[in-house]
mmCIF file with all atom_site columns, C-alpha atoms in Angstrom:
data_model
loop_
_atom_site.group_PDB
_atom_site.id
_atom_site.type_symbol
_atom_site.label_atom_id
_atom_site.label_alt_id
_atom_site.label_comp_id
_atom_site.label_asym_id
_atom_site.label_entity_id
_atom_site.label_seq_id
_atom_site.pdbx_PDB_ins_code
_atom_site.Cartn_x
_atom_site.Cartn_y
_atom_site.Cartn_z
_atom_site.occupancy
_atom_site.B_iso_or_equiv
_atom_site.pdbx_formal_charge
_atom_site.auth_seq_id
_atom_site.auth_comp_id
_atom_site.auth_asym_id
_atom_site.auth_atom_id
_atom_site.pdbx_PDB_model_num
ATOM 1   C CA . UNK A 1 1   ? 58.165  116.112 -176.537 1.00 0.00 ? 164 UNK A CA 1
ATOM 2   C CA . UNK A 1 2   ? 60.722  116.814 -173.798 1.00 0.00 ? 165 UNK A CA 1
ATOM 3   C CA . UNK A 1 3   ? 59.867  117.292 -170.132 1.00 0.00 ? 166 UNK A CA 1
ATOM 4   C CA . UNK A 1 4   ? 62.124  118.890 -167.588 1.00 0.00 ? 167 UNK A CA 1
ATOM 5   C CA . UNK A 1 5   ? 62.075  117.863 -163.964 1.00 0.00 ? 168 UNK A CA 1
ATOM 6   C CA . UNK A 1 6   ? 63.567  120.090 -161.268 1.00 0.00 ? 169 UNK A CA 1
ATOM 7   C CA . UNK A 1 7   ? 64.490  119.076 -157.742 1.00 0.00 ? 170 UNK A CA 1
ATOM 8   C CA . UNK A 1 8   ? 62.817  121.040 -154.959 1.00 0.00 ? 171 UNK A CA 1
ATOM 9   C CA . UNK A 1 9   ? 65.074  122.644 -152.407 1.00 0.00 ? 172 UNK A CA 1
ATOM 10  C CA . UNK A 1 10  ? 64.229  121.664 -148.855 1.00 0.00 ? 173 UNK A CA 1
ATOM 11  C CA . UNK A 1 11  ? 65.147  124.262 -146.217 1.00 0.00 ? 174 UNK A CA 1
ATOM 12  C CA . UNK A 1 12  ? 67.134  123.239 -143.160 1.00 0.00 ? 175 UNK A CA 1
ATOM 13  C CA . UNK A 1 13  ? 65.044  122.002 -140.257 1.00 0.00 ? 176 UNK A CA 1
ATOM 14  C CA . UNK A 1 14  ? 66.944  123.921 -137.582 1.00 0.00 ? 177 UNK A CA 1
ATOM 15  C CA . UNK A 1 15  ? 69.034  127.048 -137.278 1.00 0.00 ? 178 UNK A CA 1
ATOM 16  C CA . UNK A 1 16  ? 72.045  125.058 -136.073 1.00 0.00 ? 179 UNK A CA 1
ATOM 17  C CA . UNK A 1 17  ? 72.150  122.724 -139.060 1.00 0.00 ? 180 UNK A CA 1
ATOM 18  C CA . UNK A 1 18  ? 75.448  122.748 -140.980 1.00 0.00 ? 181 UNK A CA 1
ATOM 19  C CA . UNK A 1 19  ? 74.142  121.616 -144.359 1.00 0.00 ? 182 UNK A CA 1
ATOM 20  C CA . UNK A 1 20  ? 71.029  122.662 -146.248 1.00 0.00 ? 183 UNK A CA 1
ATOM 21  C CA . UNK A 1 21  ? 68.138  120.264 -145.764 1.00 0.00 ? 184 UNK A CA 1
ATOM 22  C CA . UNK A 1 22  ? 70.026  117.929 -143.446 1.00 0.00 ? 185 UNK A CA 1
ATOM 23  C CA . UNK A 1 23  ? 69.130  115.285 -140.976 1.00 0.00 ? 186 UNK A CA 1
ATOM 24  C CA . UNK A 1 24  ? 71.500  113.965 -138.331 1.00 0.00 ? 187 UNK A CA 1
ATOM 25  C CA . UNK A 1 25  ? 72.167  110.257 -138.226 1.00 0.00 ? 188 UNK A CA 1
ATOM 26  C CA . UNK A 1 26  ? 74.515  107.937 -136.452 1.00 0.00 ? 189 UNK A CA 1
ATOM 27  C CA . UNK A 1 27  ? 75.127  104.471 -137.817 1.00 0.00 ? 190 UNK A CA 1
ATOM 28  C CA . UNK A 1 28  ? 71.492  104.182 -138.928 1.00 0.00 ? 191 UNK A CA 1
ATOM 29  C CA . UNK A 1 29  ? 69.298  106.608 -140.752 1.00 0.00 ? 192 UNK A CA 1
ATOM 30  C CA . UNK A 1 30  ? 67.553  107.461 -143.990 1.00 0.00 ? 193 UNK A CA 1
ATOM 31  C CA . UNK A 1 31  ? 68.632  107.810 -147.547 1.00 0.00 ? 194 UNK A CA 1
ATOM 32  C CA . UNK A 1 32  ? 69.730  110.743 -149.647 1.00 0.00 ? 195 UNK A CA 1
ATOM 33  C CA . UNK A 1 33  ? 68.554  111.000 -153.224 1.00 0.00 ? 196 UNK A CA 1
ATOM 34  C CA . UNK A 1 34  ? 71.077  112.353 -155.686 1.00 0.00 ? 197 UNK A CA 1
ATOM 35  C CA . UNK A 1 35  ? 69.604  113.650 -158.925 1.00 0.00 ? 198 UNK A CA 1
ATOM 36  C CA . UNK A 1 36  ? 65.917  113.386 -159.685 1.00 0.00 ? 199 UNK A CA 1
ATOM 37  C CA . UNK A 1 37  ? 66.509  111.746 -163.057 1.00 0.00 ? 200 UNK A CA 1
ATOM 38  C CA . UNK A 1 38  ? 64.313  111.821 -166.100 1.00 0.00 ? 201 UNK A CA 1
ATOM 39  C CA . UNK A 1 39  ? 61.938  109.206 -167.435 1.00 0.00 ? 202 UNK A CA 1
ATOM 40  C CA . UNK A 1 40  ? 61.086  108.068 -170.909 1.00 0.00 ? 203 UNK A CA 1
ATOM 41  C CA . UNK A 1 41  ? 62.691  106.115 -173.707 1.00 0.00 ? 204 UNK A CA 1
ATOM 42  C CA . UNK A 1 42  ? 63.833  109.313 -175.451 1.00 0.00 ? 205 UNK A CA 1
ATOM 43  C CA . UNK A 1 43  ? 66.123  110.260 -172.533 1.00 0.00 ? 206 UNK A CA 1
ATOM 44  C CA . UNK A 1 44  ? 69.800  109.146 -172.445 1.00 0.00 ? 207 UNK A CA 1
ATOM 45  C CA . UNK A 1 45  ? 70.303  105.892 -170.525 1.00 0.00 ? 208 UNK A CA 1
ATOM 46  C CA . UNK A 1 46  ? 72.549  107.505 -167.904 1.00 0.00 ? 209 UNK A CA 1
ATOM 47  C CA . UNK A 1 47  ? 69.836  109.984 -166.857 1.00 0.00 ? 210 UNK A CA 1
ATOM 48  C CA . UNK A 1 48  ? 66.898  107.580 -166.566 1.00 0.00 ? 211 UNK A CA 1
ATOM 49  C CA . UNK A 1 49  ? 65.988  107.054 -162.940 1.00 0.00 ? 212 UNK A CA 1
ATOM 50  C CA . UNK A 1 50  ? 67.166  108.195 -159.540 1.00 0.00 ? 213 UNK A CA 1
ATOM 51  C CA . UNK A 1 51  ? 70.204  107.379 -157.389 1.00 0.00 ? 214 UNK A CA 1
ATOM 52  C CA . UNK A 1 52  ? 69.699  107.035 -153.623 1.00 0.00 ? 215 UNK A CA 1
ATOM 53  C CA . UNK A 1 53  ? 72.502  106.666 -151.093 1.00 0.00 ? 216 UNK A CA 1
ATOM 54  C CA . UNK A 1 54  ? 71.718  105.386 -147.605 1.00 0.00 ? 217 UNK A CA 1
ATOM 55  C CA . UNK A 1 55  ? 73.225  107.452 -144.798 1.00 0.00 ? 218 UNK A CA 1
ATOM 56  C CA . UNK A 1 56  ? 74.949  104.349 -143.444 1.00 0.00 ? 219 UNK A CA 1
ATOM 57  C CA . UNK A 1 57  ? 76.942  104.223 -146.689 1.00 0.00 ? 220 UNK A CA 1
ATOM 58  C CA . UNK A 1 58  ? 78.512  107.598 -145.854 1.00 0.00 ? 221 UNK A CA 1
ATOM 59  C CA . UNK A 1 59  ? 79.181  106.399 -142.278 1.00 0.00 ? 222 UNK A CA 1
ATOM 60  C CA . UNK A 1 60  ? 80.964  103.254 -143.488 1.00 0.00 ? 223 UNK A CA 1
ATOM 61  C CA . UNK A 1 61  ? 83.013  105.031 -146.153 1.00 0.00 ? 224 UNK A CA 1
ATOM 62  C CA . UNK A 1 62  ? 84.173  107.652 -143.634 1.00 0.00 ? 225 UNK A CA 1
ATOM 63  C CA . UNK A 1 63  ? 84.991  104.980 -141.031 1.00 0.00 ? 226 UNK A CA 1
ATOM 64  C CA . UNK A 1 64  ? 87.041  102.894 -143.462 1.00 0.00 ? 227 UNK A CA 1
ATOM 65  C CA . UNK A 1 65  ? 88.885  105.958 -144.789 1.00 0.00 ? 228 UNK A CA 1
ATOM 66  C CA . UNK A 1 66  ? 89.778  107.133 -141.271 1.00 0.00 ? 229 UNK A CA 1
ATOM 67  C CA . UNK A 1 67  ? 91.083  103.688 -140.257 1.00 0.00 ? 230 UNK A CA 1
ATOM 68  C CA . UNK A 1 68  ? 93.439  103.631 -143.281 1.00 0.00 ? 231 UNK A CA 1
ATOM 69  C CA . UNK A 1 69  ? 95.590  106.408 -141.793 1.00 0.00 ? 232 UNK A CA 1
ATOM 70  C CA . UNK A 1 70  ? 98.709  105.327 -139.866 1.00 0.00 ? 233 UNK A CA 1
ATOM 71  C CA . UNK A 1 71  ? 98.494  106.450 -136.248 1.00 0.00 ? 234 UNK A CA 1
ATOM 72  C CA . UNK A 1 72  ? 94.747  105.756 -135.887 1.00 0.00 ? 235 UNK A CA 1
ATOM 73  C CA . UNK A 1 73  ? 94.504  102.901 -133.391 1.00 0.00 ? 236 UNK A CA 1
ATOM 74  C CA . UNK A 1 74  ? 90.722  102.693 -132.968 1.00 0.00 ? 237 UNK A CA 1
ATOM 75  C CA . UNK A 1 75  ? 87.575  104.753 -133.232 1.00 0.00 ? 238 UNK A CA 1
ATOM 76  C CA . UNK A 1 76  ? 84.738  105.643 -130.876 1.00 0.00 ? 239 UNK A CA 1
ATOM 77  C CA . UNK A 1 77  ? 84.375  106.729 -127.277 1.00 0.00 ? 240 UNK A CA 1
ATOM 78  C CA . UNK A 1 78  ? 85.232  104.562 -124.284 1.00 0.00 ? 241 UNK A CA 1
ATOM 79  C CA . UNK A 1 79  ? 81.858  102.827 -123.947 1.00 0.00 ? 242 UNK A CA 1
ATOM 80  C CA . UNK A 1 80  ? 81.423  102.199 -127.668 1.00 0.00 ? 243 UNK A CA 1
ATOM 81  C CA . UNK A 1 81  ? 84.948  100.733 -127.879 1.00 0.00 ? 244 UNK A CA 1
ATOM 82  C CA . UNK A 1 82  ? 84.237  98.438  -124.932 1.00 0.00 ? 245 UNK A CA 1
ATOM 83  C CA . UNK A 1 83  ? 80.981  97.223  -126.430 1.00 0.00 ? 246 UNK A CA 1
ATOM 84  C CA . UNK A 1 84  ? 82.699  96.878  -129.798 1.00 0.00 ? 247 UNK A CA 1
ATOM 85  C CA . UNK A 1 85  ? 85.459  94.729  -128.295 1.00 0.00 ? 248 UNK A CA 1
ATOM 86  C CA . UNK A 1 86  ? 82.851  92.398  -126.808 1.00 0.00 ? 249 UNK A CA 1
ATOM 87  C CA . UNK A 1 87  ? 80.967  92.269  -130.095 1.00 0.00 ? 250 UNK A CA 1
ATOM 88  C CA . UNK A 1 88  ? 84.164  91.511  -132.034 1.00 0.00 ? 251 UNK A CA 1
ATOM 89  C CA . UNK A 1 89  ? 84.868  88.463  -129.821 1.00 0.00 ? 252 UNK A CA 1
ATOM 90  C CA . UNK A 1 90  ? 81.443  86.911  -130.356 1.00 0.00 ? 253 UNK A CA 1
ATOM 91  C CA . UNK A 1 91  ? 81.671  84.101  -132.919 1.00 0.00 ? 254 UNK A CA 1
ATOM 92  C CA . UNK A 1 92  ? 80.193  85.282  -136.190 1.00 0.00 ? 255 UNK A CA 1
ATOM 93  C CA . UNK A 1 93  ? 80.447  88.916  -135.124 1.00 0.00 ? 256 UNK A CA 1
ATOM 94  C CA . UNK A 1 94  ? 82.142  91.415  -137.375 1.00 0.00 ? 257 UNK A CA 1
ATOM 95  C CA . UNK A 1 95  ? 83.742  94.762  -136.642 1.00 0.00 ? 258 UNK A CA 1
ATOM 96  C CA . UNK A 1 96  ? 81.529  97.822  -136.789 1.00 0.00 ? 259 UNK A CA 1
ATOM 97  C CA . UNK A 1 97  ? 83.279  100.131 -139.263 1.00 0.00 ? 260 UNK A CA 1
ATOM 98  C CA . UNK A 1 98  ? 80.827  102.910 -138.399 1.00 0.00 ? 261 UNK A CA 1
ATOM 99  C CA . UNK A 1 99  ? 81.840  103.053 -134.728 1.00 0.00 ? 262 UNK A CA 1
ATOM 100 C CA . UNK A 1 100 ? 82.972  106.572 -133.851 1.00 0.00 ? 263 UNK A CA 1
ATOM 101 C CA . UNK A 1 101 ? 81.401  108.167 -136.938 1.00 0.00 ? 264 UNK A CA 1
ATOM 102 C CA . UNK A 1 102 ? 78.413  110.526 -137.028 1.00 0.00 ? 265 UNK A CA 1
ATOM 103 C CA . UNK A 1 103 ? 77.169  112.212 -140.178 1.00 0.00 ? 266 UNK A CA 1
ATOM 104 C CA . UNK A 1 104 ? 74.697  114.861 -141.232 1.00 0.00 ? 267 UNK A CA 1
ATOM 105 C CA . UNK A 1 105 ? 73.616  114.348 -144.819 1.00 0.00 ? 268 UNK A CA 1
ATOM 106 C CA . UNK A 1 106 ? 71.749  116.861 -146.952 1.00 0.00 ? 269 UNK A CA 1
ATOM 107 C CA . UNK A 1 107 ? 70.705  116.879 -150.588 1.00 0.00 ? 270 UNK A CA 1
ATOM 108 C CA . UNK A 1 108 ? 74.176  117.700 -151.906 1.00 0.00 ? 271 UNK A CA 1
ATOM 109 C CA . UNK A 1 109 ? 76.393  118.087 -148.836 1.00 0.00 ? 272 UNK A CA 1
ATOM 110 C CA . UNK A 1 110 ? 77.485  116.164 -145.775 1.00 0.00 ? 273 UNK A CA 1
ATOM 111 C CA . UNK A 1 111 ? 79.268  116.961 -142.500 1.00 0.00 ? 274 UNK A CA 1
ATOM 112 C CA . UNK A 1 112 ? 81.158  114.260 -140.615 1.00 0.00 ? 275 UNK A CA 1
ATOM 113 C CA . UNK A 1 113 ? 82.213  113.927 -136.953 1.00 0.00 ? 276 UNK A CA 1
ATOM 114 C CA . UNK A 1 114 ? 84.886  111.360 -136.015 1.00 0.00 ? 277 UNK A CA 1
ATOM 115 C CA . UNK A 1 115 ? 85.988  110.092 -132.586 1.00 0.00 ? 278 UNK A CA 1
ATOM 116 C CA . UNK A 1 116 ? 89.536  108.686 -132.706 1.00 0.00 ? 279 UNK A CA 1
ATOM 117 C CA . UNK A 1 117 ? 92.037  106.880 -130.536 1.00 0.00 ? 280 UNK A CA 1
ATOM 118 C CA . UNK A 1 118 ? 95.570  107.612 -131.744 1.00 0.00 ? 281 UNK A CA 1
ATOM 119 C CA . UNK A 1 119 ? 98.809  105.724 -131.172 1.00 0.00 ? 282 UNK A CA 1
ATOM 120 C CA . UNK A 1 120 ? 101.203 107.158 -128.596 1.00 0.00 ? 283 UNK A CA 1
ATOM 121 C CA . UNK A 1 121 ? 104.027 109.143 -130.177 1.00 0.00 ? 284 UNK A CA 1
ATOM 122 C CA . UNK A 1 122 ? 102.277 110.327 -133.331 1.00 0.00 ? 285 UNK A CA 1
ATOM 123 C CA . UNK A 1 123 ? 101.674 114.000 -134.015 1.00 0.00 ? 286 UNK A CA 1
ATOM 124 C CA . UNK A 1 124 ? 97.937  114.334 -133.376 1.00 0.00 ? 287 UNK A CA 1
ATOM 125 C CA . UNK A 1 125 ? 97.543  117.373 -135.618 1.00 0.00 ? 288 UNK A CA 1
ATOM 126 C CA . UNK A 1 126 ? 99.222  115.519 -138.505 1.00 0.00 ? 289 UNK A CA 1
ATOM 127 C CA . UNK A 1 127 ? 97.018  112.457 -138.021 1.00 0.00 ? 290 UNK A CA 1
ATOM 128 C CA . UNK A 1 128 ? 93.889  114.633 -137.877 1.00 0.00 ? 291 UNK A CA 1
ATOM 129 C CA . UNK A 1 129 ? 94.948  116.444 -141.056 1.00 0.00 ? 292 UNK A CA 1
ATOM 130 C CA . UNK A 1 130 ? 95.602  113.148 -142.890 1.00 0.00 ? 293 UNK A CA 1
ATOM 131 C CA . UNK A 1 131 ? 92.300  111.685 -141.663 1.00 0.00 ? 294 UNK A CA 1
ATOM 132 C CA . UNK A 1 132 ? 90.392  114.754 -142.896 1.00 0.00 ? 295 UNK A CA 1
ATOM 133 C CA . UNK A 1 133 ? 92.017  114.602 -146.332 1.00 0.00 ? 296 UNK A CA 1
ATOM 134 C CA . UNK A 1 134 ? 91.423  110.865 -146.744 1.00 0.00 ? 297 UNK A CA 1
ATOM 135 C CA . UNK A 1 135 ? 87.809  110.968 -145.521 1.00 0.00 ? 298 UNK A CA 1
ATOM 136 C CA . UNK A 1 136 ? 86.912  113.926 -147.725 1.00 0.00 ? 299 UNK A CA 1
ATOM 137 C CA . UNK A 1 137 ? 88.508  112.332 -150.789 1.00 0.00 ? 300 UNK A CA 1
ATOM 138 C CA . UNK A 1 138 ? 86.832  108.955 -150.202 1.00 0.00 ? 301 UNK A CA 1
ATOM 139 C CA . UNK A 1 139 ? 83.340  110.312 -149.500 1.00 0.00 ? 302 UNK A CA 1
ATOM 140 C CA . UNK A 1 140 ? 83.357  112.845 -152.331 1.00 0.00 ? 303 UNK A CA 1
ATOM 141 C CA . UNK A 1 141 ? 84.776  110.328 -154.819 1.00 0.00 ? 304 UNK A CA 1
ATOM 142 C CA . UNK A 1 142 ? 82.372  107.508 -154.026 1.00 0.00 ? 305 UNK A CA 1
ATOM 143 C CA . UNK A 1 143 ? 79.139  109.370 -153.247 1.00 0.00 ? 306 UNK A CA 1
ATOM 144 C CA . UNK A 1 144 ? 79.393  112.631 -155.166 1.00 0.00 ? 307 UNK A CA 1
ATOM 145 C CA . UNK A 1 145 ? 78.363  114.550 -152.029 1.00 0.00 ? 308 UNK A CA 1
ATOM 146 C CA . UNK A 1 146 ? 80.333  117.666 -151.084 1.00 0.00 ? 309 UNK A CA 1
ATOM 147 C CA . UNK A 1 147 ? 81.942  117.270 -147.658 1.00 0.00 ? 310 UNK A CA 1
ATOM 148 C CA . UNK A 1 148 ? 81.636  120.648 -145.930 1.00 0.00 ? 311 UNK A CA 1
ATOM 149 C CA . UNK A 1 149 ? 83.530  119.679 -142.769 1.00 0.00 ? 312 UNK A CA 1
ATOM 150 C CA . UNK A 1 150 ? 85.172  116.797 -140.947 1.00 0.00 ? 313 UNK A CA 1
ATOM 151 C CA . UNK A 1 151 ? 85.436  117.347 -137.191 1.00 0.00 ? 314 UNK A CA 1
ATOM 152 C CA . UNK A 1 152 ? 88.002  115.131 -135.465 1.00 0.00 ? 315 UNK A CA 1
ATOM 153 C CA . UNK A 1 153 ? 87.876  114.476 -131.717 1.00 0.00 ? 316 UNK A CA 1
ATOM 154 C CA . UNK A 1 154 ? 90.747  112.543 -130.159 1.00 0.00 ? 317 UNK A CA 1
ATOM 155 C CA . UNK A 1 155 ? 89.276  110.692 -127.172 1.00 0.00 ? 318 UNK A CA 1
ATOM 156 C CA . UNK A 1 156 ? 92.275  108.642 -126.101 1.00 0.00 ? 319 UNK A CA 1
ATOM 157 C CA . UNK A 1 157 ? 95.905  107.753 -126.754 1.00 0.00 ? 320 UNK A CA 1
ATOM 158 C CA . UNK A 1 158 ? 96.797  104.087 -127.082 1.00 0.00 ? 321 UNK A CA 1
ATOM 159 C CA . UNK A 1 159 ? 99.931  103.286 -125.073 1.00 0.00 ? 322 UNK A CA 1
ATOM 160 C CA . UNK A 1 160 ? 102.215 100.335 -125.889 1.00 0.00 ? 323 UNK A CA 1
ATOM 161 C CA . UNK A 1 161 ? 101.750 99.054  -122.313 1.00 0.00 ? 324 UNK A CA 1
ATOM 162 C CA . UNK A 1 162 ? 98.011  98.644  -122.973 1.00 0.00 ? 325 UNK A CA 1
ATOM 163 C CA . UNK A 1 163 ? 98.727  95.692  -125.290 1.00 0.00 ? 326 UNK A CA 1
ATOM 164 C CA . UNK A 1 164 ? 101.094 94.062  -122.759 1.00 0.00 ? 327 UNK A CA 1
ATOM 165 C CA . UNK A 1 165 ? 98.527  94.281  -119.927 1.00 0.00 ? 328 UNK A CA 1
ATOM 166 C CA . UNK A 1 166 ? 95.803  92.780  -122.126 1.00 0.00 ? 329 UNK A CA 1
ATOM 167 C CA . UNK A 1 167 ? 98.040  89.850  -123.093 1.00 0.00 ? 330 UNK A CA 1
ATOM 168 C CA . UNK A 1 168 ? 98.911  89.137  -119.450 1.00 0.00 ? 331 UNK A CA 1
ATOM 169 C CA . UNK A 1 169 ? 95.289  89.265  -118.266 1.00 0.00 ? 332 UNK A CA 1
ATOM 170 C CA . UNK A 1 170 ? 94.085  86.939  -121.052 1.00 0.00 ? 333 UNK A CA 1
ATOM 171 C CA . UNK A 1 171 ? 96.589  84.170  -120.200 1.00 0.00 ? 334 UNK A CA 1
ATOM 172 C CA . UNK A 1 172 ? 95.371  83.201  -116.747 1.00 0.00 ? 335 UNK A CA 1
ATOM 173 C CA . UNK A 1 173 ? 95.728  79.463  -117.302 1.00 0.00 ? 336 UNK A CA 1
ATOM 174 C CA . UNK A 1 174 ? 98.696  77.809  -119.011 1.00 0.00 ? 337 UNK A CA 1
#
């Protein structure tokens, strides 16, 4: 005897939602279930069970993919970068790869918003294009979700003098 299980479609919770059945999350959130799966010993091994992907997984994948692009200096707005710099200096602390990334994840689709700081002298439109391509490829390849859009906001430009001033201010005592 064979049973067939179908996934229910959940309508979007608001009129402004970009993906069907989505919820907006930052660096924390829920999980998305991909494929309802079948049960029983007669079913093929690959279809037994369910696969769930936490929303933070999408955030981390998108953050790592964006940072791989030359010309991306940092991610996040001014306050989040400042807090991140403090956190990175704490012994035992580790960088937050999800900083500057917001996602909306639905049953089969996701939309991603990125806040970037680019290096001075790079073509911002080229960097944004490369970031979009890399993020879409990484998220779709690893999660199986369709990326419907990647919105890139450039919050700042990192100037070479910024590194020199930081080095001078850190060396107060010889």
